[in-house]
Structures are given as structure tokens and as C-alpha cells.
CSV table of C-alpha atoms in Angstrom, one decimal:
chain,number,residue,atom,x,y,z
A,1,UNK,CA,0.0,0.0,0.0
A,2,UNK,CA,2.8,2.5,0.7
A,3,UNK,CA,4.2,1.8,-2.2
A,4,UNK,CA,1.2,2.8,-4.3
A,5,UNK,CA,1.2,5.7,-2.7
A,6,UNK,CA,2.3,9.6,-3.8
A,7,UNK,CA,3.8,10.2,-0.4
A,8,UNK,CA,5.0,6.8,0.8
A,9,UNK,CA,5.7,6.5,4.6
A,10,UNK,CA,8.8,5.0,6.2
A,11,UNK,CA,8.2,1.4,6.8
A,12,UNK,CA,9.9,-0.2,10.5
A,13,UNK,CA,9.3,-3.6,11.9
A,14,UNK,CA,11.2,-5.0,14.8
A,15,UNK,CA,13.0,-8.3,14.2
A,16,UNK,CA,14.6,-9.7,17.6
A,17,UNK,CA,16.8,-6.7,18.3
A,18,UNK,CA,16.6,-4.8,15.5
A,19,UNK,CA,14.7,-3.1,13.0
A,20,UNK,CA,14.4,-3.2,9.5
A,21,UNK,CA,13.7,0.0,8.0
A,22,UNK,CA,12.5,0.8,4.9
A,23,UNK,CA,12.6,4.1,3.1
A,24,UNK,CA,10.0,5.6,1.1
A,25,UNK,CA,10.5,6.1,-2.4
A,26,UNK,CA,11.5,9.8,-3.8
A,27,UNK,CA,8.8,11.7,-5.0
A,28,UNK,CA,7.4,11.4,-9.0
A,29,UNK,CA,9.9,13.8,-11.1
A,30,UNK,CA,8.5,16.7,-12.2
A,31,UNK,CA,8.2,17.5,-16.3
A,32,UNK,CA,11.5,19.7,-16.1
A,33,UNK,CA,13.6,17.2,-14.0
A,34,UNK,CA,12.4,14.6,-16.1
A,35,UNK,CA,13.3,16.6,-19.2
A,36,UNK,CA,16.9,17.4,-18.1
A,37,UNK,CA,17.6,14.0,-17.9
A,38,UNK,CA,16.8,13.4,-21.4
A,39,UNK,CA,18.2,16.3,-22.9
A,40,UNK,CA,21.8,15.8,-21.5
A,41,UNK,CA,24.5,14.6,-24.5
A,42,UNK,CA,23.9,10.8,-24.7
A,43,UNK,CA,25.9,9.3,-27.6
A,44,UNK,CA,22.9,6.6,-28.2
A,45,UNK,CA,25.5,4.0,-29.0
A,46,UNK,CA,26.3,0.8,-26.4
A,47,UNK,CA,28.9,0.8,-24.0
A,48,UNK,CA,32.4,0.7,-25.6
A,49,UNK,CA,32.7,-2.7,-23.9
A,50,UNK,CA,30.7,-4.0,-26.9
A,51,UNK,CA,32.5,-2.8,-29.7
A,52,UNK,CA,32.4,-4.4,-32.9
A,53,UNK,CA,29.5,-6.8,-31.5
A,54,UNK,CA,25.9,-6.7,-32.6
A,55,UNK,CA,23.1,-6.2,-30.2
A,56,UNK,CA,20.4,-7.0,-31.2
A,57,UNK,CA,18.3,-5.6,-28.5
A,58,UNK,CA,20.2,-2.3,-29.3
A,59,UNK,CA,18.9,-2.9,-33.1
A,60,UNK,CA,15.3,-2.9,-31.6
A,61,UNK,CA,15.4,0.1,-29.7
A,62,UNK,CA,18.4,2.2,-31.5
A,63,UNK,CA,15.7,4.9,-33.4
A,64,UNK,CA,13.5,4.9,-30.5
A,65,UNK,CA,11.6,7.5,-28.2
A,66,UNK,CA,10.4,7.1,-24.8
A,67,UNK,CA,7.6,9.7,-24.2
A,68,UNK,CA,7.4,9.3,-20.6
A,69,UNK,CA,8.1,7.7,-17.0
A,70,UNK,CA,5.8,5.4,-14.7
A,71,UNK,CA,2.6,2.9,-15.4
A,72,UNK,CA,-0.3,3.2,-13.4
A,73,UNK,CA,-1.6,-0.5,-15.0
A,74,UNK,CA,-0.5,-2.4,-11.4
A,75,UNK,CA,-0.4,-5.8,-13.1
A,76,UNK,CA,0.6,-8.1,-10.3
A,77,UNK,CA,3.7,-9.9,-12.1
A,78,UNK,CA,5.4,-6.9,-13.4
A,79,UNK,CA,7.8,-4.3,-11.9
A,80,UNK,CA,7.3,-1.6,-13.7
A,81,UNK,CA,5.5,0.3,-11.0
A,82,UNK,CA,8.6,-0.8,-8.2
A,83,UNK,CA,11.4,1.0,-10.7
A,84,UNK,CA,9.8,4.0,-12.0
A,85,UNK,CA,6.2,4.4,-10.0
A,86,UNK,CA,2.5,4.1,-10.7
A,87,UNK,CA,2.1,7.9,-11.7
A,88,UNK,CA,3.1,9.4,-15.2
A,89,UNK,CA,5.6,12.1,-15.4
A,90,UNK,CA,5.9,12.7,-19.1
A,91,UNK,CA,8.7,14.5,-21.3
A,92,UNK,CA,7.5,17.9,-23.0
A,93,UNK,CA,6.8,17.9,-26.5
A,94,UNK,CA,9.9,20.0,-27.0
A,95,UNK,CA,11.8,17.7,-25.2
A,96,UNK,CA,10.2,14.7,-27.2
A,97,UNK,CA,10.7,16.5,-30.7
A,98,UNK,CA,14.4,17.6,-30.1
A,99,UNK,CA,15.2,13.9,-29.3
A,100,UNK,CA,13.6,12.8,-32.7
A,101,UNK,CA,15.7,15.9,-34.6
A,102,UNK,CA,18.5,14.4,-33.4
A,103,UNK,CA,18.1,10.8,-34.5
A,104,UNK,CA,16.7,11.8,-38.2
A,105,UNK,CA,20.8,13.7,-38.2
A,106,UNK,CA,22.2,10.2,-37.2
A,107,UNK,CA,24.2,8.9,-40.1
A,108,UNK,CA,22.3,6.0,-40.2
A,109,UNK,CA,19.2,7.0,-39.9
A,110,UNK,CA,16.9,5.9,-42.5
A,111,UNK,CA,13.6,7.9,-41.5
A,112,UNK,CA,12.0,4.7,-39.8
A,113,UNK,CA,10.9,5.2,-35.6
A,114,UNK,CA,10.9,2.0,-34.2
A,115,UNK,CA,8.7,2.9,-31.2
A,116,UNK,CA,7.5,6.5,-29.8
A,117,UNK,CA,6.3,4.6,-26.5
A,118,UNK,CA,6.8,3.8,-23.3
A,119,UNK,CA,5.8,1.3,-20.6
A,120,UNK,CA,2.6,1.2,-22.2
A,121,UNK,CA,2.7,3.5,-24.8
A,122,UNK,CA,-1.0,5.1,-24.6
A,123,UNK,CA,-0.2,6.3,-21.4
A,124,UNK,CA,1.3,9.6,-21.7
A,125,UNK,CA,0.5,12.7,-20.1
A,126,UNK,CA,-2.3,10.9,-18.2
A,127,UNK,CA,-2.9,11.9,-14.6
A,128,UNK,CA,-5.8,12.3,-12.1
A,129,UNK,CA,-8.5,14.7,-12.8
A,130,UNK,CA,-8.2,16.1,-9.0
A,131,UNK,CA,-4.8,15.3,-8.2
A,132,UNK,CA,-5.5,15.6,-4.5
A,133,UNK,CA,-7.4,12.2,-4.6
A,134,UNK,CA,-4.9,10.9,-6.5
A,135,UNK,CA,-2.9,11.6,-3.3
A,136,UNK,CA,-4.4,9.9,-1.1
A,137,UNK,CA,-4.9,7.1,-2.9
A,138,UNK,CA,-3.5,3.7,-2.0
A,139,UNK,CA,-5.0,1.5,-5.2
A,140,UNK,CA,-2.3,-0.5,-6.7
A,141,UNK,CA,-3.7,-0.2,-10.3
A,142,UNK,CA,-5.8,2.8,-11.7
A,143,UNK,CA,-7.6,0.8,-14.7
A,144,UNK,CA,-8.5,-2.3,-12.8
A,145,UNK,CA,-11.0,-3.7,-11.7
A,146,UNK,CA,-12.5,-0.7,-13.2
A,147,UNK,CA,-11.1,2.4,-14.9
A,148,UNK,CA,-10.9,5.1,-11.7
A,149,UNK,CA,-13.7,8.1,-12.8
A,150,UNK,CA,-10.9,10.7,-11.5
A,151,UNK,CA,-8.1,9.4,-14.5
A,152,UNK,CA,-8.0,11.1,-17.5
A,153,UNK,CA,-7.7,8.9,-20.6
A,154,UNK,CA,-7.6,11.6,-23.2
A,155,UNK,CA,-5.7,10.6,-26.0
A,156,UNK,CA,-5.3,13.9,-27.7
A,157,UNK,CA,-2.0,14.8,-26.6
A,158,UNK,CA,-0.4,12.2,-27.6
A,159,UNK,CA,-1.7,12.2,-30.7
A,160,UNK,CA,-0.8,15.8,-31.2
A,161,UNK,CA,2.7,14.4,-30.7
A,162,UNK,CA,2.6,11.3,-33.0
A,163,UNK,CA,1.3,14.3,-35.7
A,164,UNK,CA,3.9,16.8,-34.7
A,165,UNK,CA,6.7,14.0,-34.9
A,166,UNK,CA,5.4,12.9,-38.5
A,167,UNK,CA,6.0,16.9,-39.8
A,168,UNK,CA,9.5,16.6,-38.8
A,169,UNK,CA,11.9,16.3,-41.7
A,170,UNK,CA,13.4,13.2,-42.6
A,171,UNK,CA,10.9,11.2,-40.7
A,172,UNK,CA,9.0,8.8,-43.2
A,173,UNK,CA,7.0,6.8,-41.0
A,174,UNK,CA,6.9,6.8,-37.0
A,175,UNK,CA,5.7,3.5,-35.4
A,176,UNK,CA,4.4,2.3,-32.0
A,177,UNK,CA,6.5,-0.7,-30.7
A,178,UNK,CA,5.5,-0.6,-27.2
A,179,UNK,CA,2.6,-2.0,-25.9
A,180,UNK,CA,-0.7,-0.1,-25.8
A,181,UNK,CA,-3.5,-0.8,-22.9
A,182,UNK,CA,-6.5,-1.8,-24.6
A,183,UNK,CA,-8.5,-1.2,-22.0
A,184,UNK,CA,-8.0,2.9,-21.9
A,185,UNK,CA,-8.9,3.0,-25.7
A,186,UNK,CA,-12.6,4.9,-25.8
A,187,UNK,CA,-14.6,5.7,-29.1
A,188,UNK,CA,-12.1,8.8,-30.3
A,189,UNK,CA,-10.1,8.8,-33.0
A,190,UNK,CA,-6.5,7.2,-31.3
A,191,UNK,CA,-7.1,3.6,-32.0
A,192,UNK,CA,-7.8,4.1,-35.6
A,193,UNK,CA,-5.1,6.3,-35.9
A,194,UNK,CA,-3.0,3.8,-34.4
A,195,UNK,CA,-3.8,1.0,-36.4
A,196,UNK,CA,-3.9,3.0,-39.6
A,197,UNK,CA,-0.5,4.9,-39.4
A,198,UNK,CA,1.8,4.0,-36.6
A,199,UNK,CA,1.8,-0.2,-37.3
A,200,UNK,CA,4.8,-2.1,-38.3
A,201,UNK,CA,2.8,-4.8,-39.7
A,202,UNK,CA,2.0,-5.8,-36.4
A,203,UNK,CA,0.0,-4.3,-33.0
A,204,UNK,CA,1.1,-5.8,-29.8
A,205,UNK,CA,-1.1,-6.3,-26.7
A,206,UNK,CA,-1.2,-8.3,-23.5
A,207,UNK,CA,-4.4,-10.0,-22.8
A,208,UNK,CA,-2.7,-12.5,-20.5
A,209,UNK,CA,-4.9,-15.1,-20.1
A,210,UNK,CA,-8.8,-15.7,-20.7
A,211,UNK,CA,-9.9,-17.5,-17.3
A,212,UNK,CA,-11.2,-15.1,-15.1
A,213,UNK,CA,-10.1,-16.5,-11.7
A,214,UNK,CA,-6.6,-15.9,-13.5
A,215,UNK,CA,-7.1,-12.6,-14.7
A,216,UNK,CA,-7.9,-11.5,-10.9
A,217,UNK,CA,-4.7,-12.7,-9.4
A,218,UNK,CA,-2.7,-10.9,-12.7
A,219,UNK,CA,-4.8,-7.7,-12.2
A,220,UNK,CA,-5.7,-7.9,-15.8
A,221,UNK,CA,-9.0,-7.0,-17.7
A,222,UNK,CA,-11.3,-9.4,-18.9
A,223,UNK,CA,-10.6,-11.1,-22.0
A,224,UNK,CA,-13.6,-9.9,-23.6
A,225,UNK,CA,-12.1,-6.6,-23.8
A,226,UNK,CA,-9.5,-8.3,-25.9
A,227,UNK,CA,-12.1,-9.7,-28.1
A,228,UNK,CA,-13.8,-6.6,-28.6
A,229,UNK,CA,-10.4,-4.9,-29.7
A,230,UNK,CA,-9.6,-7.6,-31.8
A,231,UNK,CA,-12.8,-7.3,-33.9
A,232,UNK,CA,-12.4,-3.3,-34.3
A,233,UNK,CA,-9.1,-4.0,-35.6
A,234,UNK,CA,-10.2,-6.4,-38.2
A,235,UNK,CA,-12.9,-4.1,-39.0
A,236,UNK,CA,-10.2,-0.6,-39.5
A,237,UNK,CA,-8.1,-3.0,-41.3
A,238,UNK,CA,-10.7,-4.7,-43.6
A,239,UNK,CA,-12.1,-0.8,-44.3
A,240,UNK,CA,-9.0,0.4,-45.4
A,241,UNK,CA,-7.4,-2.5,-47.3
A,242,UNK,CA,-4.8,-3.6,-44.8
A,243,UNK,CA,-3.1,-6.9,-44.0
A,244,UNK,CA,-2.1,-6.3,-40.7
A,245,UNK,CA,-1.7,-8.4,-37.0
A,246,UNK,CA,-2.7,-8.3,-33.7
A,247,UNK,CA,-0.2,-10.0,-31.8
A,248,UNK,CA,-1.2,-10.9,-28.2
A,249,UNK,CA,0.8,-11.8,-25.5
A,250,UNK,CA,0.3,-14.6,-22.4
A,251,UNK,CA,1.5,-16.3,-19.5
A,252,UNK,CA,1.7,-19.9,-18.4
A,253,UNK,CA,1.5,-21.5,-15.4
A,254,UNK,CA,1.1,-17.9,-13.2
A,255,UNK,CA,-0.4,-18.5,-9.7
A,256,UNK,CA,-3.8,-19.9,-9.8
A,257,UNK,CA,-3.3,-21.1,-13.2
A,258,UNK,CA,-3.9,-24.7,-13.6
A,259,UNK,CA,-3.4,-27.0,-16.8
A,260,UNK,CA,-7.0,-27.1,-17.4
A,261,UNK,CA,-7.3,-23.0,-17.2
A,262,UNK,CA,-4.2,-23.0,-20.0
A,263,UNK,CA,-5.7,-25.7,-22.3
A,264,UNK,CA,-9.1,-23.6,-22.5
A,265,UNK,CA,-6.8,-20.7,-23.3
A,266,UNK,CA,-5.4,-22.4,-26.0
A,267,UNK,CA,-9.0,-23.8,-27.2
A,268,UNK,CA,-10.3,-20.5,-26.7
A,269,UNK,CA,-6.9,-18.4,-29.4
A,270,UNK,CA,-7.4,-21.5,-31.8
A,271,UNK,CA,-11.3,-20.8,-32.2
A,272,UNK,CA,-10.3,-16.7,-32.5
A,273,UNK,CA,-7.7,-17.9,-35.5
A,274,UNK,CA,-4.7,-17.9,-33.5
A,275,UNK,CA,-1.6,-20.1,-34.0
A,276,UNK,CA,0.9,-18.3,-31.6
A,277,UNK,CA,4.6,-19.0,-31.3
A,278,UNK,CA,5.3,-17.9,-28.1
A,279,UNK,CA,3.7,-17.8,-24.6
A,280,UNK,CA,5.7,-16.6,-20.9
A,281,UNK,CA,6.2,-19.2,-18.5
A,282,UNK,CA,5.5,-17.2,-15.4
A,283,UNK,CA,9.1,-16.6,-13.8
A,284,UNK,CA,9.2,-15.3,-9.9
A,285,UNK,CA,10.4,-11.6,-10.3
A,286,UNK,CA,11.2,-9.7,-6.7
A,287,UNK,CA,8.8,-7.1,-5.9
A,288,UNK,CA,5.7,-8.4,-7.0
A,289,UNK,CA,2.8,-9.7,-6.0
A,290,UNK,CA,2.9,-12.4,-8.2
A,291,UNK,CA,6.1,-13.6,-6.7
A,292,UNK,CA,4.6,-13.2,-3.0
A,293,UNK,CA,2.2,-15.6,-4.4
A,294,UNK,CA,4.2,-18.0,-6.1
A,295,UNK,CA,6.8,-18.2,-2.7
A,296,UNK,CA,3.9,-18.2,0.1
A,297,UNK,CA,1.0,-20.2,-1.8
A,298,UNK,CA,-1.4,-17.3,-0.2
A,299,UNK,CA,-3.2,-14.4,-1.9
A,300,UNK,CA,-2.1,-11.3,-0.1
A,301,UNK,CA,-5.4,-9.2,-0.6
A,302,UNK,CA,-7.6,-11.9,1.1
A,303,UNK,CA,-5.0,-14.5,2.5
A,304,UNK,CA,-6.9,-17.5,1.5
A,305,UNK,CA,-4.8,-20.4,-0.3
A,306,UNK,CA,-4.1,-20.2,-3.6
A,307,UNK,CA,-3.0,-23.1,-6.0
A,308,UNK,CA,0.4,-22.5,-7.4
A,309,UNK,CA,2.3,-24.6,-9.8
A,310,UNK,CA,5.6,-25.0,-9.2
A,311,UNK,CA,7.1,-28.2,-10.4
A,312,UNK,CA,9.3,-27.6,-13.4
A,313,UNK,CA,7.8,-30.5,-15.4
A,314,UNK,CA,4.4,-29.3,-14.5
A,315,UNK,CA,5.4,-25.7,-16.1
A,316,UNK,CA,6.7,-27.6,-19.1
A,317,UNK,CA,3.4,-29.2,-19.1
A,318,UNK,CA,1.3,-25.7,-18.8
A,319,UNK,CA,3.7,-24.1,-21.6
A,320,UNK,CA,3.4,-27.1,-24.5
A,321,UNK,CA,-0.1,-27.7,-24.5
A,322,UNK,CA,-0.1,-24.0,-26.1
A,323,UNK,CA,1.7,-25.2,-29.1
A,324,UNK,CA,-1.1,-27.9,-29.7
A,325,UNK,CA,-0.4,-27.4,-33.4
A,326,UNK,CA,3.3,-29.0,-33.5
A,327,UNK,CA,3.4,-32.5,-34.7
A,328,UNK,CA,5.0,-33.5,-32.0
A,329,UNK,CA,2.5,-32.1,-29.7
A,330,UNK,CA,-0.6,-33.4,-31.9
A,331,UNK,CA,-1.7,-36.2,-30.5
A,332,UNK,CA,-1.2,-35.6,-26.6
A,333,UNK,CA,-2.5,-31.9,-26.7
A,334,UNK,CA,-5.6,-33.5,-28.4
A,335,UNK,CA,-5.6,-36.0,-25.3
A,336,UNK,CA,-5.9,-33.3,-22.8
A,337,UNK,CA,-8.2,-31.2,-24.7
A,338,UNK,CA,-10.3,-34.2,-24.9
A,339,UNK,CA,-9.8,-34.7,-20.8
A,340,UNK,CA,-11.2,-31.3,-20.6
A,341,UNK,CA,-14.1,-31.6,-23.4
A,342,UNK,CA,-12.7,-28.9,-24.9
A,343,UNK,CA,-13.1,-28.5,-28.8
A,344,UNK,CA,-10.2,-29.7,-31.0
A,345,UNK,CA,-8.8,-27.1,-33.5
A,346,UNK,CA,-8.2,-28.0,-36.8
A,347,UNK,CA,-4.7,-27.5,-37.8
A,348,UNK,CA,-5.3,-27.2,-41.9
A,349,UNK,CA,-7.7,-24.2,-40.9
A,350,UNK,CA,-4.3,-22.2,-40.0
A,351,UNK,CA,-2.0,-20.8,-42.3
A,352,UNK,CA,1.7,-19.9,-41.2
């Protein structure tokens, strides 16, 4: 709860004869501070100790921008909110458009942004509406299980800076690599905008999981909200002509999460026309909630027993029935969808 918090308190408890204290976090930046530190003379190449080796996760990121500091999503299994806090502090557009000057003068630069994001990237400049609830608030997430009435989800300013970025010259095409939050899209123009100009081919989101009971422990929205999306973006790209993917992301074998709850997930992606090739293994991260549930076996918010899977050939287990379509997975994924009266997808309905 402190840690949720915009002024956290100093945290004691006595253990035999001492005390372990801990501090409370500083304060969010403010929009200059935060701006300083962007504008000072980085050389936005990798540490000399890697010269003359490829990084690729240097080649993702090297014509990137990151708009601003902080999520306010609270998912349970991510740390986000531990290293840079659950309230936004976002850059200036000055700030933001200097930065992208800059990289259309690199000598490599061939007028392609990979990402103008951020921890989620349809986050920025979002705050409370009355910021003095805001502090006083101890809710670990601001969007779940509902969307709090005092945040503002306008979009606008941030498309005002996806416009003013794509006027700059020597910028062809700016693109949103980062992961956007389905769930603060509303009926104005950003999602369409999105999908139309700022995709690479493909939209990432993070639906995590279908089952509800699963959803809960992840802090995540339901997955009809990922449904819903998913259906708006087949209709923007259908009206317009466009071949594009929605790509969604999920986790195996999180707290909670049994094998039955993962082989409906992977019923439930098949029947939506999904052959993914790639789904998280849950792996304890410190600082999270997740974690305090995978270690103790109890949910903290109600501390009833929770089941948690943690034999490794048990993860394995969770993990492989999501790639039901492999050959070498055909038969015994069929077994357990058949265990669970499941339906059995059809592998020749997919195409690679």
C-alpha cells in the first residue's frame, strides 16, 4: 500500500533486536527534472565494452523514443511500478521532438521510428482529474478492476505528438513498438489512428490469459475486452485494405493457473484464429505480487490459499499444450483437450 502511494511513509518492523527500516521512495519527477535527464549529451550507441558486437536488443530500440516515466496499470507480475512508480511524469513535446531531430541527423538513420512509447505506450500525459485524490490514494492499479472516474484517458496529446513528430523532416514513418492498454482505448479517434499509421505490420497487446479466476490474481482486464479490440481492428483494417496483425501476449502457469485454465486458453486463441509461437512461463520476479504468491501459496489481498504450480515438469506441461499445433504435440495436446471436453482445432484451418 505505501508503495502505491504519492507520499509513501517510512516502513519499521522489529525483528529480535533490531529493525528493519524501509525508506520511502522519492517523489514522481517533475516535467522539467524529467526533461533534463533526457536532454543531457547521450551518444545513443552501447557501452564501448561491446565494440564491434551486434546487439540485437540495441537494433530494436536504437531509433526509438520514450515519451514518458511510470505505469499506473498495477499488473501483479510486473515491476514496472517498483522502478519508476504508478504515476506518469511525461517529457515535453519539446523535449520529445528535439530527441527525434537528433536521430533523423544520425548517419544511419533511414527515416523509420521504431517505437514512440513507453511502458505502455498510450499512457502519456495521463494523470488524475483532482490530483488531490490521487494523493491519497493507496489503489495498486488505476484501470483495474475498473477504470478510476478521477483518471483522464484523453488521448489527444499524444496524438498531437505522433502528428507533430510525423511533420518533422526526414521522418517517413513513426511506429508504436511498445505496448498499448487496450482497455484505456474509448470511441475517439486514437485507435484508428493507431492502427492505420503507426503499425509495423503488427500491434502488440497483452491479454494474459482468458480465465477469469486468472485474470484476478494478474490484475488484468477481462478477455472480452481483448475480443472486442480484436474485432475493431479487423474491421479498421478490412475498411481500409490492410493486412495487418494483432499479436497478443500470455503467460503460463502464473499463480492460480492450472493446466485445465491453460488448455481452455489455448481452445479459446485456436477458435479466435490464432496459432501463436510464443507464450511466458511465469518466472518469480522480486517485488511483485505475483512472486509473494508464487513463494507463500497465499493471496495477499484476502489471504486464502491459492494453488500454485511450481514443479518444473508441471510448467513444461502448462507451456506445451499451447503449441497444440506441432506435430509433435498433436496427439497428446488433443488428449488433454479431450480430458477437458474442450473443442479440437483444426490444424489445416491455419495458415503460417
Amino acid at each position: 500500500e505505501e508503495s502505491n502511494k504519492y507520499e509513501a511513509a517510512r516502513i519499521l518492523q522489529v525483528t529480535g533486536n533490531s529493525t528493519v527500516v524501509v525508506n520511502p521512495p522519492y517523489p514522481p519527477m517533475t516535467q522539467g527534472e524529467l526533461d533534463m535527464s533526457f536532454d543531457l549529451p547521450y551518444t545513443r550507441l552501447p557501452h564501448p565494452k561491446y565494440k564491434n558486437k551486434r546487439i540485437p536488443a540495441f537494433d530494436m530500440i536504437k531509433f526509438s523514443v520514450n515519451l514518458h516515466r511510470g505505469c499506473f496499470g498495477g499488473c501483479a507480475f510486473c515491476t514496472i511500478s517498483a522502478h519508476q512508480g504508478k504515476f506518469i511524469v511525461s517529457r515535453s513535446k519539446q523535449s520529445i521532438l528535439r530527441e527525434v531531430q537528433a536521430i533523423t541527423e544520425m548517419p544511419d538513420f533511414k527515416g523509420y521510428l521504431s517505437d514512440l512509447g513507453g511502458p505502455s505506450a498510450n499512457m502519456y500525459a495521463m494523470k488524475g482529474l483532482d490530483e488531490n485524490k490521487c494523493r491519497k490514494c493507496k489503489r495498486p492499479s488505476c484501470i483495474h478492476p475498473n477504470v478510476c472516474p478521477n483518471l483522464n484517458t484523453d488521448h489527444r496529446p499524444l496524438l498531437d505528438i505522433y502528428h507533430a513528430v510525423d511533420t518533422i523532416p526526414g521522418i517517413k514513418k513513426s511506429f508504436i513498438g511498445s505496448g498499448v492498454r487496450y482497455d484505456l482505448f474509448d470511441k475517439s479517434e486514437y485507435f484508428e489512428t493507431l492502427v492505420l499509421h503507426h503499425v509495423s505490420g503488427r500491434l502488440k497487446v497483452a491479454p494474459e490469459h482468458c480465465s477469469e479466476s486468472v485474470l484476478k490474481a494478474m490484475r488484468k482486464m477481462s478477455f472480452d475486452q481483448f475480443i472486442d479490440i480484436k474485432k475493431r481492428f479487423e474491421i479498421i483494417n478490412s475498411k481500409y485494405g490492410l493486412k495487418q496483425q494483432l499479436i497478443p501476449y500470455f503467460i503460463s502457469s502464473h499463480p492460480v493457473c492450472t493446466l485445465k485454465d491453460m488448455a481452455i486458453l489455448a481452445s479459446k486463441t485456436a477458435q479466435l484464429g490464432y496459432k501463436l509461437e510464443q507464450v511466458q512461463d511465469f518466472t518469480p520476479t522480486p517485488m511483485t505480487i505475483s512472486t509473494e504468491m508464487y513463494y507463500t501459496g497465499y493471496d495477499p489481498s484476502t489471504l486464502k490459499r491459492i494453488f500454485v504450480e511450481r514443479n518444473p515438469e508441471a510448467k513444461k506441461i502448462q507451456n506445451r499444450v499451447f503449441f497444440w499445433y506441432k506435430p509433435e504435440n498433436k496427439i497428446w495436446a488433443n488428449n488433454i483437450f479431450k480430458k477437458y471436453n474442450l473443442p479440437i482445432p483444426n490444424v489445416n484451418k491455419f495458415k503460417r
